[in-house]
Amino acid sequence: AAFILLFISHVVQGERLPVGSEWKQIAIYGLLNITFYLGCYVIAMQTVTAGIGALAVATNPVFISFLSVFFLKEKMKWPLILSLMVCAIGVTCAAWPLFSNASVTANGLLLLLFSMMCYSAAAIYFSSKQWNGISLLTINGWQTFLGGLFLLPAAMISYKQEQNHFTIAFWLSVTWLAIPVSIIAVQLWLWLLSVNPVRAGLWLFLCPLFGFLIAAWWMKDVISIYTIVGVVLVVAGLQLSKISTKKDEIVFD
């Protein structure tokens, strides 16, 4: 993913390389967004069930909202607080049937929450820095490359050859993670963060719901009334966040 992004950015589009402190900013962002978040998340999900994992992503908007108050000096307005509450209730409702078989270890849960905190901190860090006109494509390419580079020592130490099977399923999975996720989805995420990090965070409430819908389509899981009510509540919550449109508030039109 990093090589594709950097090729498009520097070779095709002729974008400039980062300079000076920009390298430090990109490295810190990659450390939080790739190394700590993805590294810890993958390890944690080995001991956490799907229900807990689905809800974990939905904690990010809450973390982002409160971190923005302290680090971005944003003001929390009632429409946003109400939106957070409605979306949280919606995601909990959709995931409720999964809790009947939920099991989790203390270490797994702590590691999962730590990974989500890192992801939220990365979002706030990105929004708080001046990027001096450097393109989002360049930032994404280098943060993906450096984040993966920082993760490489841990990957080499924990590598077990007998557990790696380079089948068609493996390469299809890698391709999915590299292009639709690391390139397309992250580009959209960075664009949302550049507009408003808190409003961007609210859209993460849709991640668990999309997970349920994809599972129903691909894995033939049953869509229950809980799922339907959860989707309705999350969509309603996202609409509530648009009530206030004053430019000096946290919510923009």
XYZ file of C-alpha atoms in Angstrom:
253
model
C 0.000 0.000 0.000
C 2.788 2.419 0.920
C 4.704 1.805 -2.301
C 1.592 2.322 -4.439
C 0.729 5.550 -2.613
C 4.271 6.910 -2.843
C 4.574 5.996 -6.523
C 1.362 7.857 -7.346
C 2.299 10.810 -5.148
C 5.922 11.396 -6.144
C 6.251 9.813 -9.593
C 2.833 10.292 -11.184
C 1.739 13.530 -9.509
C 5.190 14.966 -8.807
C 4.410 15.911 -5.200
C 7.292 17.139 -3.042
C 8.956 15.069 -0.335
C 8.373 15.949 3.313
C 11.054 18.199 4.788
C 12.391 18.992 8.257
C 9.896 18.560 11.078
C 7.332 17.117 8.649
C 9.221 13.810 8.798
C 8.893 13.768 12.589
C 5.170 14.512 12.395
C 4.576 11.765 9.835
C 6.667 9.293 11.863
C 4.696 9.987 15.057
C 1.410 9.712 13.176
C 2.499 6.403 11.619
C 3.641 5.113 15.012
C 0.234 5.812 16.555
C -1.946 4.969 13.554
C -0.170 1.880 12.210
C 2.359 0.455 14.685
C 0.488 0.804 17.976
C -3.112 0.760 16.747
C -2.970 -2.061 14.204
C -0.285 -4.033 16.038
C -2.161 -4.075 19.348
C -5.572 -4.526 17.711
C -4.554 -7.687 15.849
C -3.041 -9.208 19.001
C -6.043 -8.261 21.145
C -8.560 -9.753 18.716
C -7.035 -13.198 19.292
C -8.538 -13.184 22.788
C -11.632 -11.013 22.241
C -14.878 -12.125 20.600
C -16.600 -10.413 17.702
C -19.181 -8.634 19.861
C -16.556 -6.860 21.941
C -14.403 -6.177 18.891
C -17.325 -4.631 17.032
C -18.091 -2.272 19.889
C -14.430 -1.344 20.374
C -14.304 0.611 17.112
C -17.315 2.604 18.274
C -15.361 3.895 21.282
C -13.177 5.982 18.968
C -15.706 8.800 18.400
C -16.048 9.196 22.161
C -12.279 9.246 22.689
C -11.791 11.669 19.793
C -14.503 14.002 21.071
C -13.079 14.272 24.568
C -9.444 14.449 23.453
C -10.374 17.325 21.146
C -11.654 19.298 24.138
C -8.266 19.118 25.863
C -5.857 19.230 22.926
C -7.742 21.164 20.235
C -9.620 23.416 22.680
C -12.895 22.568 20.974
C -16.253 23.214 22.617
C -18.594 20.304 23.246
C -22.104 21.344 22.223
C -25.322 19.562 23.156
C -26.146 18.408 19.601
C -22.797 16.610 19.471
C -23.166 15.109 22.951
C -26.667 13.900 22.069
C -25.348 12.508 18.788
C -22.630 10.548 20.610
C -25.168 9.101 23.037
C -27.666 8.061 20.344
C -24.952 6.504 18.156
C -23.469 4.630 21.129
C -26.899 3.237 22.048
C -27.424 2.215 18.419
C -24.141 0.309 18.175
C -24.749 -1.377 21.542
C -28.219 -2.427 20.395
C -26.892 -3.888 17.136
C -24.152 -5.831 18.926
C -26.339 -7.013 21.817
C -27.104 -10.525 20.448
C -23.366 -11.192 20.150
C -22.788 -10.780 23.872
C -24.468 -14.091 24.711
C -21.312 -15.871 23.531
C -18.901 -13.095 24.472
C -15.667 -13.988 26.221
C -12.709 -11.763 26.848
C -9.485 -11.770 28.824
C -8.459 -8.792 30.932
C -5.209 -8.381 29.005
C -7.032 -8.634 25.688
C -9.571 -5.997 26.677
C -6.911 -3.599 27.970
C -4.856 -4.071 24.816
C -7.951 -3.484 22.677
C -8.805 -0.252 24.496
C -5.178 0.874 24.257
C -5.230 0.339 20.494
C -8.401 2.425 20.200
C -6.868 5.187 22.305
C -3.852 5.216 19.977
C -6.118 5.481 16.931
C -8.025 8.372 18.484
C -4.813 10.075 19.592
C -3.498 9.731 16.031
C -6.601 11.470 14.690
C -6.211 14.366 17.127
C -2.470 14.584 16.454
C -3.039 14.760 12.702
C -5.624 17.513 13.092
C -3.491 19.551 15.479
C -0.422 19.809 13.232
C 0.396 22.171 10.387
C 1.225 20.182 7.257
C 2.334 23.114 5.092
C 0.409 22.086 2.022
C 1.872 18.578 1.793
C -0.600 16.322 -0.009
C -2.739 13.797 1.863
C -1.489 11.134 -0.544
C 2.097 11.824 0.513
C 1.221 11.819 4.215
C -0.692 8.555 3.894
C 2.074 6.878 1.904
C 4.873 7.771 4.291
C 2.899 7.154 7.497
C 1.949 3.706 6.194
C 5.570 2.953 5.231
C 7.108 4.215 8.482
C 4.398 2.645 10.652
C 4.997 -0.718 8.991
C 8.757 -0.262 9.338
C 8.418 0.355 13.087
C 6.302 -2.803 13.359
C 8.814 -4.950 11.463
C 11.068 -5.861 14.456
C 8.096 -7.211 16.430
C 6.898 -9.105 13.358
C 10.332 -10.687 12.862
C 10.683 -11.676 16.526
C 7.224 -13.286 16.677
C 7.345 -14.833 13.180
C 6.421 -18.528 12.997
C 6.872 -20.060 9.572
C 4.476 -22.959 10.166
C 1.600 -20.533 10.805
C 1.976 -18.721 7.485
C 0.221 -20.115 4.429
C 0.661 -18.041 1.286
C -2.501 -19.210 -0.442
C -4.882 -17.385 -2.772
C -6.981 -16.458 0.267
C -3.915 -14.837 1.841
C -3.072 -12.740 -1.212
C -6.692 -11.696 -1.714
C -6.824 -10.603 1.927
C -3.589 -8.633 1.594
C -4.845 -6.988 -1.598
C -8.081 -5.985 0.143
C -6.189 -4.506 3.104
C -3.709 -2.718 0.850
C -5.965 -1.071 -1.738
C -9.573 -0.570 -0.514
C -8.535 -0.156 3.140
C -5.051 1.393 3.376
C -5.354 3.511 0.231
C -9.001 4.399 -0.448
C -10.494 4.288 3.061
C -7.547 5.971 4.793
C -7.446 8.710 2.140
C -11.097 9.461 2.845
C -10.405 9.341 6.592
C -7.543 11.856 6.329
C -9.744 14.154 4.270
C -12.481 13.979 6.917
C -9.931 14.700 9.655
C -8.685 17.750 7.775
C -12.248 19.129 7.790
C -13.295 18.335 11.371
C -11.879 15.493 13.528
C -14.902 15.178 15.816
C -17.431 15.013 12.997
C -15.108 12.562 11.237
C -15.062 10.396 14.354
C -18.841 10.107 14.365
C -18.717 8.196 11.083
C -16.769 5.427 12.841
C -20.055 4.429 14.474
C -20.968 2.979 11.072
C -18.034 0.526 11.093
C -19.626 -2.104 13.374
C -22.934 -1.817 11.532
C -21.270 -2.340 8.163
C -19.539 -5.334 9.752
C -22.892 -6.864 10.660
C -24.297 -6.235 7.174
C -21.232 -7.692 5.433
C -21.381 -10.724 7.745
C -25.029 -11.216 6.790
C -24.177 -11.058 3.086
C -20.924 -12.992 3.084
C -21.187 -15.281 6.118
C -24.989 -15.673 5.964
C -25.406 -14.290 9.486
C -28.963 -13.371 10.440
C -29.966 -9.692 10.496
C -32.129 -9.322 13.600
C -34.418 -6.562 14.806
C -31.487 -5.452 16.985
C -29.415 -4.805 13.865
C -32.181 -2.821 12.175
C -32.874 -0.673 15.250
C -29.136 -0.121 15.700
C -28.706 1.093 12.119
C -31.647 3.488 12.467
C -30.291 4.928 15.722
C -26.776 5.443 14.337
C -28.067 7.193 11.213
C -30.306 9.360 13.405
C -27.357 10.172 15.648
C -25.237 11.243 12.688
C -28.016 13.561 11.561
C -28.254 15.082 15.052
C -24.613 16.144 14.809
C -25.557 18.514 11.979
C -28.020 20.572 14.011
C -25.538 23.318 14.887
C -23.806 25.109 12.001
C -22.116 28.109 13.609
C -18.543 28.438 12.453
C -17.152 29.083 15.938
C -18.509 25.804 17.289
C -17.268 22.261 17.087
C -19.874 21.255 14.492
C -19.578 22.711 11.011
C -22.044 22.705 8.154
